[in-house]
PDB file of C-alpha atoms and ligand atoms in Angstrom:
ATOM      1  CA  MET A   1     -16.563   7.599  26.321  1.00 42.00           C
ATOM      2  CA  GLN A   2     -19.240   9.984  25.242  1.00 49.00           C
ATOM      3  CA  ASN A   3     -22.765   8.511  25.096  1.00 57.00           C
ATOM      4  CA  ASP A   4     -24.192  10.364  22.310  1.00 75.00           C
ATOM      5  CA  LYS A   5     -21.434   9.969  19.518  1.00 87.00           C
ATOM      6  CA  LEU A   6     -19.858   7.023  17.743  1.00 92.00           C
ATOM      7  CA  ARG A   7     -16.159   7.614  17.666  1.00 95.00           C
ATOM      8  CA  ILE A   8     -14.168   6.070  14.831  1.00 96.00           C
ATOM      9  CA  ALA A   9     -10.303   6.345  14.773  1.00 97.00           C
ATOM     10  CA  ILE A  10      -8.258   6.199  11.568  1.00 97.00           C
ATOM     11  CA  GLN A  11      -4.585   7.052  10.615  1.00 96.00           C
ATOM     12  CA  LYS A  12      -4.002  10.742  10.220  1.00 94.00           C
ATOM     13  CA  SER A  13      -1.635  10.540   7.246  1.00 90.00           C
ATOM     14  CA  GLY A  14      -0.139   7.527   5.717  1.00 91.00           C
ATOM     15  CA  ARG A  15      -0.863   4.409   3.490  1.00 90.00           C
ATOM     16  CA  LEU A  16      -4.347   3.713   4.958  1.00 95.00           C
ATOM     17  CA  SER A  17      -5.693   7.416   5.389  1.00 93.00           C
ATOM     18  CA  GLU A  18      -7.263   8.077   1.997  1.00 93.00           C
ATOM     19  CA  LYS A  19      -8.768   4.733   1.689  1.00 95.00           C
ATOM     20  CA  CYS A  20     -10.303   4.953   5.236  1.00 96.00           C
ATOM     21  CA  LEU A  21     -11.879   8.196   4.559  1.00 94.00           C
ATOM     22  CA  ALA A  22     -13.209   7.118   1.215  1.00 94.00           C
ATOM     23  CA  LEU A  23     -14.886   3.908   2.784  1.00 96.00           C
ATOM     24  CA  LEU A  24     -16.516   6.036   5.563  1.00 95.00           C
ATOM     25  CA  CYS A  25     -17.613   8.493   3.054  1.00 94.00           C
ATOM     26  CA  ARG A  26     -19.122   5.989   0.769  1.00 95.00           C
ATOM     27  CA  SER A  27     -20.706   4.486   3.783  1.00 95.00           C
ATOM     28  CA  GLY A  28     -22.637   7.694   4.034  1.00 94.00           C
ATOM     29  CA  ILE A  29     -20.779   9.643   6.785  1.00 94.00           C
ATOM     30  CA  GLN A  30     -19.585  13.007   5.759  1.00 91.00           C
ATOM     31  CA  PHE A  31     -16.817  14.999   7.036  1.00 89.00           C
ATOM     32  CA  ASP A  32     -15.215  18.344   6.174  1.00 88.00           C
ATOM     33  CA  ILE A  33     -11.533  17.457   6.708  1.00 84.00           C
ATOM     34  CA  ARG A  34      -9.073  20.297   7.211  1.00 80.00           C
ATOM     35  CA  LYS A  35      -5.453  19.968   8.283  1.00 73.00           C
ATOM     36  CA  ASP A  36      -4.039  19.493  11.701  1.00 80.00           C
ATOM     37  CA  ARG A  37      -7.082  18.824  13.670  1.00 87.00           C
ATOM     38  CA  LEU A  38      -7.621  15.746  15.824  1.00 90.00           C
ATOM     39  CA  PHE A  39     -11.491  15.433  15.867  1.00 91.00           C
ATOM     40  CA  TYR A  40     -14.110  16.038  13.143  1.00 93.00           C
ATOM     41  CA  LYS A  41     -17.729  15.884  13.680  1.00 93.00           C
ATOM     42  CA  ALA A  42     -19.708  14.270  10.830  1.00 93.00           C
ATOM     43  CA  ARG A  43     -22.053  16.566   9.058  1.00 92.00           C
ATOM     44  CA  ASN A  44     -24.970  14.243   8.775  1.00 90.00           C
ATOM     45  CA  GLN A  45     -24.558  11.571  11.566  1.00 90.00           C
ATOM     46  CA  PRO A  46     -23.723  11.322  15.237  1.00 92.00           C
ATOM     47  CA  VAL A  47     -20.256  10.182  14.473  1.00 94.00           C
ATOM     48  CA  GLU A  48     -16.980  11.694  15.413  1.00 95.00           C
ATOM     49  CA  LEU A  49     -13.733  10.928  13.537  1.00 95.00           C
ATOM     50  CA  MET A  50     -10.465  10.939  15.260  1.00 95.00           C
ATOM     51  CA  LEU A  51      -7.331  11.338  13.012  1.00 95.00           C
ATOM     52  CA  VAL A  52      -4.413   9.985  14.895  1.00 95.00           C
ATOM     53  CA  ARG A  53      -1.004   8.167  14.386  1.00 95.00           C
ATOM     54  CA  ASP A  54      -1.698   4.561  13.294  1.00 94.00           C
ATOM     55  CA  ASP A  55       0.564   3.475  16.085  1.00 94.00           C
ATOM     56  CA  ASP A  56      -1.864   4.722  18.651  1.00 96.00           C
ATOM     57  CA  ILE A  57      -5.118   3.215  17.334  1.00 97.00           C
ATOM     58  CA  PRO A  58      -4.763  -0.200  18.813  1.00 95.00           C
ATOM     59  CA  GLU A  59      -4.431   1.207  22.554  1.00 95.00           C
ATOM     60  CA  TYR A  60      -7.314   3.737  21.785  1.00 95.00           C
ATOM     61  CA  VAL A  61      -9.645   0.803  20.658  1.00 95.00           C
ATOM     62  CA  ARG A  62      -8.532  -1.400  23.569  1.00 93.00           C
ATOM     63  CA  ASP A  63      -9.156   1.435  26.184  1.00 92.00           C
ATOM     64  CA  GLY A  64     -12.581   2.294  24.690  1.00 90.00           C
ATOM     65  CA  VAL A  65     -11.455   5.787  23.744  1.00 92.00           C
ATOM     66  CA  CYS A  66     -13.104   5.039  20.470  1.00 93.00           C
ATOM     67  CA  HIS A  67     -15.910   2.566  19.426  1.00 93.00           C
ATOM     68  CA  LEU A  68     -14.339   1.604  16.081  1.00 96.00           C
ATOM     69  CA  GLY A  69     -10.854   1.872  14.556  1.00 97.00           C
ATOM     70  CA  ILE A  70      -9.313   1.050  11.185  1.00 98.00           C
ATOM     71  CA  VAL A  71      -5.688  -0.008  11.599  1.00 97.00           C
ATOM     72  CA  GLY A  72      -3.139  -2.363   9.998  1.00 97.00           C
ATOM     73  CA  LEU A  73      -2.807  -5.913  11.418  1.00 96.00           C
ATOM     74  CA  ASN A  74       0.935  -4.995  11.717  1.00 96.00           C
ATOM     75  CA  GLU A  75       0.178  -2.241  14.480  1.00 96.00           C
ATOM     76  CA  LEU A  76      -2.388  -4.390  16.204  1.00 95.00           C
ATOM     77  CA  ALA A  77       0.187  -7.287  16.407  1.00 95.00           C
ATOM     78  CA  GLU A  78       2.870  -5.065  17.591  1.00 96.00           C
ATOM     79  CA  LYS A  79       0.977  -2.888  20.108  1.00 94.00           C
ATOM     80  CA  ILE A  80      -1.473  -5.519  21.772  1.00 90.00           C
ATOM     81  CA  GLY A  81      -0.257  -8.922  20.330  1.00 87.00           C
ATOM     82  CA  VAL A  82      -3.528  -9.467  18.316  1.00 74.00           C
ATOM     83  CA  SER A  83      -3.255 -10.932  14.847  1.00 63.00           C
ATOM     84  CA  GLU A  84      -6.446 -12.914  14.811  1.00 60.00           C
ATOM     85  CA  ASN A  85      -9.438 -13.138  17.060  1.00 60.00           C
ATOM     86  CA  HIS A  86      -9.022 -15.042  20.397  1.00 67.00           C
ATOM     87  CA  ASP A  87     -11.162 -14.877  23.364  1.00 70.00           C
ATOM     88  CA  ALA A  88      -8.668 -13.093  25.738  1.00 74.00           C
ATOM     89  CA  ALA A  89      -7.840 -10.346  23.271  1.00 81.00           C
ATOM     90  CA  PRO A  90      -9.060  -6.875  24.442  1.00 87.00           C
ATOM     91  CA  VAL A  91      -9.888  -5.958  20.849  1.00 92.00           C
ATOM     92  CA  SER A  92     -12.028  -7.618  18.370  1.00 92.00           C
ATOM     93  CA  ILE A  93     -11.182  -7.826  14.684  1.00 94.00           C
ATOM     94  CA  VAL A  94     -14.597  -7.170  13.099  1.00 93.00           C
ATOM     95  CA  ARG A  95     -13.449  -7.546   9.526  1.00 94.00           C
ATOM     96  CA  ARG A  96     -10.448  -7.452   7.123  1.00 94.00           C
ATOM     97  CA  LEU A  97     -10.866  -4.503   4.681  1.00 96.00           C
ATOM     98  CA  GLY A  98      -9.110  -5.746   1.569  1.00 94.00           C
ATOM     99  CA  PHE A  99      -6.719  -2.686   1.283  1.00 95.00           C
ATOM    100  CA  GLY A 100      -3.369  -1.599   2.795  1.00 96.00           C
ATOM    101  CA  TYR A 101      -1.812  -4.970   2.011  1.00 97.00           C
ATOM    102  CA  CYS A 102       1.934  -5.077   3.183  1.00 97.00           C
ATOM    103  CA  ARG A 103       4.201  -7.543   4.987  1.00 98.00           C
ATOM    104  CA  LEU A 104       6.624  -7.185   7.733  1.00 98.00           C
ATOM    105  CA  ALA A 105       9.859  -8.721   6.555  1.00 98.00           C
ATOM    106  CA  LEU A 106      13.499  -9.094   7.414  1.00 98.00           C
ATOM    107  CA  ALA A 107      15.915  -7.572   4.903  1.00 98.00           C
ATOM    108  CA  TRP A 108      19.693  -7.886   4.486  1.00 98.00           C
ATOM    109  CA  PRO A 109      22.217  -5.754   2.729  1.00 98.00           C
ATOM    110  CA  LYS A 110      22.760  -6.967  -0.833  1.00 98.00           C
ATOM    111  CA  GLN A 111      26.473  -6.405  -0.734  1.00 95.00           C
ATOM    112  CA  ARG A 112      26.925  -8.823   2.311  1.00 96.00           C
ATOM    113  CA  PRO A 113      26.769 -12.481   1.710  1.00 96.00           C
ATOM    114  CA  PHE A 114      23.572 -14.107   3.199  1.00 97.00           C
ATOM    115  CA  GLU A 115      23.704 -17.708   4.485  1.00 97.00           C
ATOM    116  CA  GLY A 116      20.229 -18.162   5.703  1.00 96.00           C
ATOM    117  CA  MET A 117      18.772 -17.346   9.152  1.00 96.00           C
ATOM    118  CA  GLN A 118      21.948 -17.988  10.999  1.00 96.00           C
ATOM    119  CA  SER A 119      23.476 -14.890   9.328  1.00 98.00           C
ATOM    120  CA  PHE A 120      21.367 -13.061  11.820  1.00 98.00           C
ATOM    121  CA  ALA A 121      23.089 -14.393  14.903  1.00 98.00           C
ATOM    122  CA  ASN A 122      24.594 -11.682  16.921  1.00 98.00           C
ATOM    123  CA  THR A 123      23.550  -8.907  14.707  1.00 98.00           C
ATOM    124  CA  LYS A 124      21.702  -5.698  15.374  1.00 98.00           C
ATOM    125  CA  ILE A 125      18.403  -5.534  13.523  1.00 98.00           C
ATOM    126  CA  ALA A 126      16.678  -2.017  13.124  1.00 98.00           C
ATOM    127  CA  THR A 127      12.961  -2.003  13.339  1.00 98.00           C
ATOM    128  CA  SER A 128       9.710  -0.083  14.417  1.00 97.00           C
ATOM    129  CA  TYR A 129       8.335  -3.466  15.447  1.00 98.00           C
ATOM    130  CA  PRO A 130      10.420  -4.544  18.350  1.00 98.00           C
ATOM    131  CA  ASN A 131       7.634  -6.820  19.952  1.00 97.00           C
ATOM    132  CA  ILE A 132       6.930  -8.899  16.877  1.00 97.00           C
ATOM    133  CA  LEU A 133      10.573  -9.109  16.076  1.00 98.00           C
ATOM    134  CA  SER A 134      11.760 -10.247  19.508  1.00 97.00           C
ATOM    135  CA  ARG A 135       8.971 -12.848  19.480  1.00 96.00           C
ATOM    136  CA  PHE A 136      10.040 -14.156  16.116  1.00 97.00           C
ATOM    137  CA  LEU A 137      13.745 -14.389  17.151  1.00 97.00           C
ATOM    138  CA  ARG A 138      12.820 -16.172  20.335  1.00 96.00           C
ATOM    139  CA  GLU A 139      10.698 -18.785  18.426  1.00 95.00           C
ATOM    140  CA  GLU A 140      13.495 -19.209  15.864  1.00 96.00           C
ATOM    141  CA  GLY A 141      16.234 -19.502  18.522  1.00 97.00           C
ATOM    142  CA  ILE A 142      18.259 -16.597  16.960  1.00 97.00           C
ATOM    143  CA  THR A 143      20.168 -14.316  19.455  1.00 98.00           C
ATOM    144  CA  ALA A 144      20.140 -10.953  17.856  1.00 98.00           C
ATOM    145  CA  GLN A 145      19.351  -7.403  19.220  1.00 98.00           C
ATOM    146  CA  PRO A 146      16.446  -5.401  17.886  1.00 98.00           C
ATOM    147  CA  VAL A 147      17.284  -1.728  17.698  1.00 98.00           C
ATOM    148  CA  GLU A 148      14.059   0.357  17.851  1.00 98.00           C
ATOM    149  CA  ILE A 149      13.711   3.128  15.390  1.00 97.00           C
ATOM    150  CA  SER A 150      10.573   5.104  14.560  1.00 94.00           C
ATOM    151  CA  GLY A 151      11.121   5.970  11.047  1.00 92.00           C
ATOM    152  CA  SER A 152      13.411   5.645   7.952  1.00 95.00           C
ATOM    153  CA  VAL A 153      14.490   2.188   9.275  1.00 98.00           C
ATOM    154  CA  GLU A 154      15.774   1.376   5.854  1.00 98.00           C
ATOM    155  CA  VAL A 155      18.859   3.574   6.129  1.00 98.00           C
ATOM    156  CA  ALA A 156      19.971   1.981   9.250  1.00 98.00           C
ATOM    157  CA  PRO A 157      22.520  -0.367   7.785  1.00 97.00           C
ATOM    158  CA  THR A 158      23.888   2.347   5.568  1.00 96.00           C
ATOM    159  CA  ILE A 159      24.534   4.682   8.423  1.00 96.00           C
ATOM    160  CA  GLY A 160      26.124   1.836  10.675  1.00 96.00           C
ATOM    161  CA  VAL A 161      23.091   1.815  13.268  1.00 97.00           C
ATOM    162  CA  ALA A 162      22.326  -1.882  12.492  1.00 98.00           C
ATOM    163  CA  ASP A 163      23.426  -4.763  10.364  1.00 98.00           C
ATOM    164  CA  ALA A 164      19.834  -5.607   8.867  1.00 98.00           C
ATOM    165  CA  ILE A 165      16.260  -4.349   9.262  1.00 98.00           C
ATOM    166  CA  CYS A 166      12.746  -5.713   9.927  1.00 98.00           C
ATOM    167  CA  ASP A 167      10.266  -3.389   8.355  1.00 98.00           C
ATOM    168  CA  LEU A 168       7.109  -3.056   6.197  1.00 97.00           C
ATOM    169  CA  VAL A 169       7.279  -3.840   2.541  1.00 98.00           C
ATOM    170  CA  SER A 170       4.627  -3.021   0.091  1.00 96.00           C
ATOM    171  CA  THR A 171       6.129  -2.634  -3.481  1.00 96.00           C
ATOM    172  CA  GLY A 172       9.568  -3.329  -2.388  1.00 97.00           C
ATOM    173  CA  ALA A 173      10.845   0.073  -3.847  1.00 98.00           C
ATOM    174  CA  THR A 174      12.145   1.285  -0.438  1.00 97.00           C
ATOM    175  CA  LEU A 175      14.235  -1.861  -0.014  1.00 98.00           C
ATOM    176  CA  GLN A 176      15.567  -1.819  -3.706  1.00 98.00           C
ATOM    177  CA  THR A 177      16.621   2.042  -3.219  1.00 98.00           C
ATOM    178  CA  ASN A 178      18.576   1.131  -0.120  1.00 98.00           C
ATOM    179  CA  GLY A 179      20.389  -1.992  -1.472  1.00 98.00           C
ATOM    180  CA  LEU A 180      18.447  -4.351   0.720  1.00 98.00           C
ATOM    181  CA  GLN A 181      16.950  -7.771  -0.080  1.00 98.00           C
ATOM    182  CA  GLU A 182      14.004  -9.371   1.472  1.00 98.00           C
ATOM    183  CA  VAL A 183      14.860 -12.551   3.096  1.00 98.00           C
ATOM    184  CA  ARG A 184      11.988 -13.517   5.365  1.00 98.00           C
ATOM    185  CA  THR A 185       8.303 -12.583   6.050  1.00 98.00           C
ATOM    186  CA  LEU A 186       7.143 -12.339   9.614  1.00 98.00           C
ATOM    187  CA  LEU A 187       3.684 -11.206   9.154  1.00 96.00           C
ATOM    188  CA  GLU A 188       1.255 -10.480   6.277  1.00 96.00           C
ATOM    189  CA  SER A 189      -0.827  -7.331   6.906  1.00 96.00           C
ATOM    190  CA  GLU A 190      -3.897  -5.601   5.672  1.00 96.00           C
ATOM    191  CA  ALA A 191      -6.094  -3.020   7.050  1.00 97.00           C
ATOM    192  CA  VAL A 192      -8.767  -4.253   9.526  1.00 96.00           C
ATOM    193  CA  LEU A 193     -11.719  -2.777  11.284  1.00 97.00           C
ATOM    194  CA  VAL A 194     -11.607  -3.250  14.950  1.00 96.00           C
ATOM    195  CA  ARG A 195     -13.725  -2.579  18.092  1.00 94.00           C
ATOM    196  CA  PRO A 196     -13.199  -2.876  21.762  1.00 92.00           C
ATOM    197  CA  LYS A 197     -14.353  -6.133  23.285  1.00 87.00           C
ATOM    198  CA  LYS A 198     -16.080  -4.304  26.135  1.00 80.00           C
ATOM    199  CA  LEU A 199     -19.792  -3.913  25.716  1.00 76.00           C
ATOM    200  CA  PHE A 200     -21.486  -0.609  25.004  1.00 82.00           C
ATOM    201  CA  THR A 201     -24.910   0.547  25.955  1.00 85.00           C
ATOM    202  CA  VAL A 202     -27.742  -0.994  23.936  1.00 88.00           C
ATOM    203  CA  GLU A 203     -28.347   2.181  22.111  1.00 87.00           C
ATOM    204  CA  GLN A 204     -24.596   2.592  21.204  1.00 87.00           C
ATOM    205  CA  ASP A 205     -24.448  -1.054  20.061  1.00 88.00           C
ATOM    206  CA  LYS A 206     -27.488  -0.602  17.987  1.00 90.00           C
ATOM    207  CA  PHE A 207     -25.937   2.291  16.038  1.00 91.00           C
ATOM    208  CA  ILE A 208     -22.568   0.705  15.841  1.00 91.00           C
ATOM    209  CA  ARG A 209     -24.256  -2.299  13.935  1.00 92.00           C
ATOM    210  CA  LYS A 210     -26.122   0.196  11.789  1.00 93.00           C
ATOM    211  CA  ILE A 211     -22.807   1.934  10.730  1.00 93.00           C
ATOM    212  CA  LEU A 212     -21.131  -1.610  10.305  1.00 94.00           C
ATOM    213  CA  ALA A 213     -24.005  -2.759   7.967  1.00 95.00           C
ATOM    214  CA  ARG A 214     -23.445   0.223   5.761  1.00 95.00           C
ATOM    215  CA  ILE A 215     -19.626  -0.342   5.560  1.00 95.00           C
ATOM    216  CA  TYR A 216     -20.163  -4.060   4.794  1.00 95.00           C
ATOM    217  CA  GLY A 217     -22.577  -2.860   2.021  1.00 95.00           C
ATOM    218  CA  VAL A 218     -19.829  -0.736   0.457  1.00 94.00           C
ATOM    219  CA  LEU A 219     -17.265  -3.487   0.788  1.00 93.00           C
ATOM    220  CA  LYS A 220     -19.724  -5.892  -0.858  1.00 91.00           C
ATOM    221  CA  ALA A 221     -20.391  -3.597  -3.766  1.00 91.00           C
ATOM    222  CA  GLN A 222     -16.631  -3.172  -4.164  1.00 85.00           C
ATOM    223  CA  THR A 223     -15.789  -6.864  -4.345  1.00 80.00           C
ATOM    224  CA  SER A 224     -18.690  -7.749  -6.723  1.00 77.00           C
ATOM    225  CA  LYS A 225     -17.705  -5.144  -9.244  1.00 64.00           C
TER     226      LYS A 225
HETATM  227  C1  PRP B 301       6.591   1.619   5.168  1.00 54.76           C
HETATM  228  C2  PRP B 301       8.044   1.128   5.383  1.00 54.76           C
HETATM  229  C3  PRP B 301       8.908   1.552   4.204  1.00 54.76           C
HETATM  230  C4  PRP B 301       7.798   1.685   3.185  1.00 54.76           C
HETATM  231  C5  PRP B 301       7.859   0.449   2.184  1.00 54.76           C
HETATM  232  O1  PRP B 301       6.584   2.847   5.808  1.00 54.76           O
HETATM  233  O2  PRP B 301       8.646   1.731   6.557  1.00 54.76           O
HETATM  234  O3  PRP B 301       9.342   2.916   4.379  1.00 54.76           O
HETATM  235  O4  PRP B 301       6.465   1.710   3.784  1.00 54.76           O
HETATM  236  O5  PRP B 301       6.949   0.442   1.185  1.00 54.76           O
HETATM  237  P1  PRP B 301       7.415  -0.054  -0.328  1.00 54.76           P
HETATM  238  O6  PRP B 301       7.853  -1.413  -0.184  1.00 54.76           O
HETATM  239  O7  PRP B 301       6.171   0.299  -1.230  1.00 54.76           O
HETATM  240  O8  PRP B 301       8.574   0.886  -0.734  1.00 54.76           O
HETATM  241  P2  PRP B 301       5.012   3.496   5.965  1.00 54.76           P
HETATM  242  O9  PRP B 301       4.773   4.399   4.536  1.00 54.76           O
HETATM  243  O10 PRP B 301       4.103   2.642   6.174  1.00 54.76           O
HETATM  244  O11 PRP B 301       5.127   4.681   6.975  1.00 54.76           O
HETATM  245  P3  PRP B 301       5.231   4.435   8.539  1.00 54.76           P
HETATM  246  O12 PRP B 301       6.026   3.320   8.733  1.00 54.76           O
HETATM  247  O13 PRP B 301       5.617   5.793   9.037  1.00 54.76           O
HETATM  248  O14 PRP B 301       3.767   4.065   9.083  1.00 54.76           O
HETATM  249 ZN1   ZN B 302       3.161   4.375  11.841  1.00 54.76          ZN
END
């Protein structure tokens, strides 16, 4: 990790990107964002922004590749098993951010009868969240096979790749369009600010606290509006 710059990782493109950029911008960190670049140096602060796939952010933060990250709880839970702070976790959730609300849910084709959780027995379930799903199935005592798919999970039942899906739901429009009904929530998610558990130098830590104080200021102003 570089000593002189504070590195912040956010999602390159997706549901959190715009709001992350807006939050940092309102916190007084200015970037000139152009397309297809990974790193952006702030114009006015010793801060470097990393625009990456949200799926990669938990590991980058855990490994100390960046000092701060903004990511959905869903990705954090999937990639490193953290949903709330606990002592052994390699990543700390600094703060919930109050945007990017969605849920990870099981959905079942509307045209097939659904008789409760036992309907999932011996089925294939398409998902981009195989770890969370496998754990859930184990806890519920259901024998089913997660089928890992990285995108467009909602079409899996139609094309015959799986019987059901486990995917993120926000407005529910995607499920609706694909003839699926939501039957069970596995995880409630929102964007969270995270940092590595490992300690930084005194100087770095001081600067991180300064940036965090500004971010908190923006969040406070937003909620008191
Ligand atoms: C999620 C999910 C659905 C959609 C659901 O994808 O995979 O496609 O959002 O939202 P809705 O209920 O409002 O229709 P997302 O946009 O997060 O992309 P990603 O899975 O590639 O990160
Ligand atoms: Zn993603």
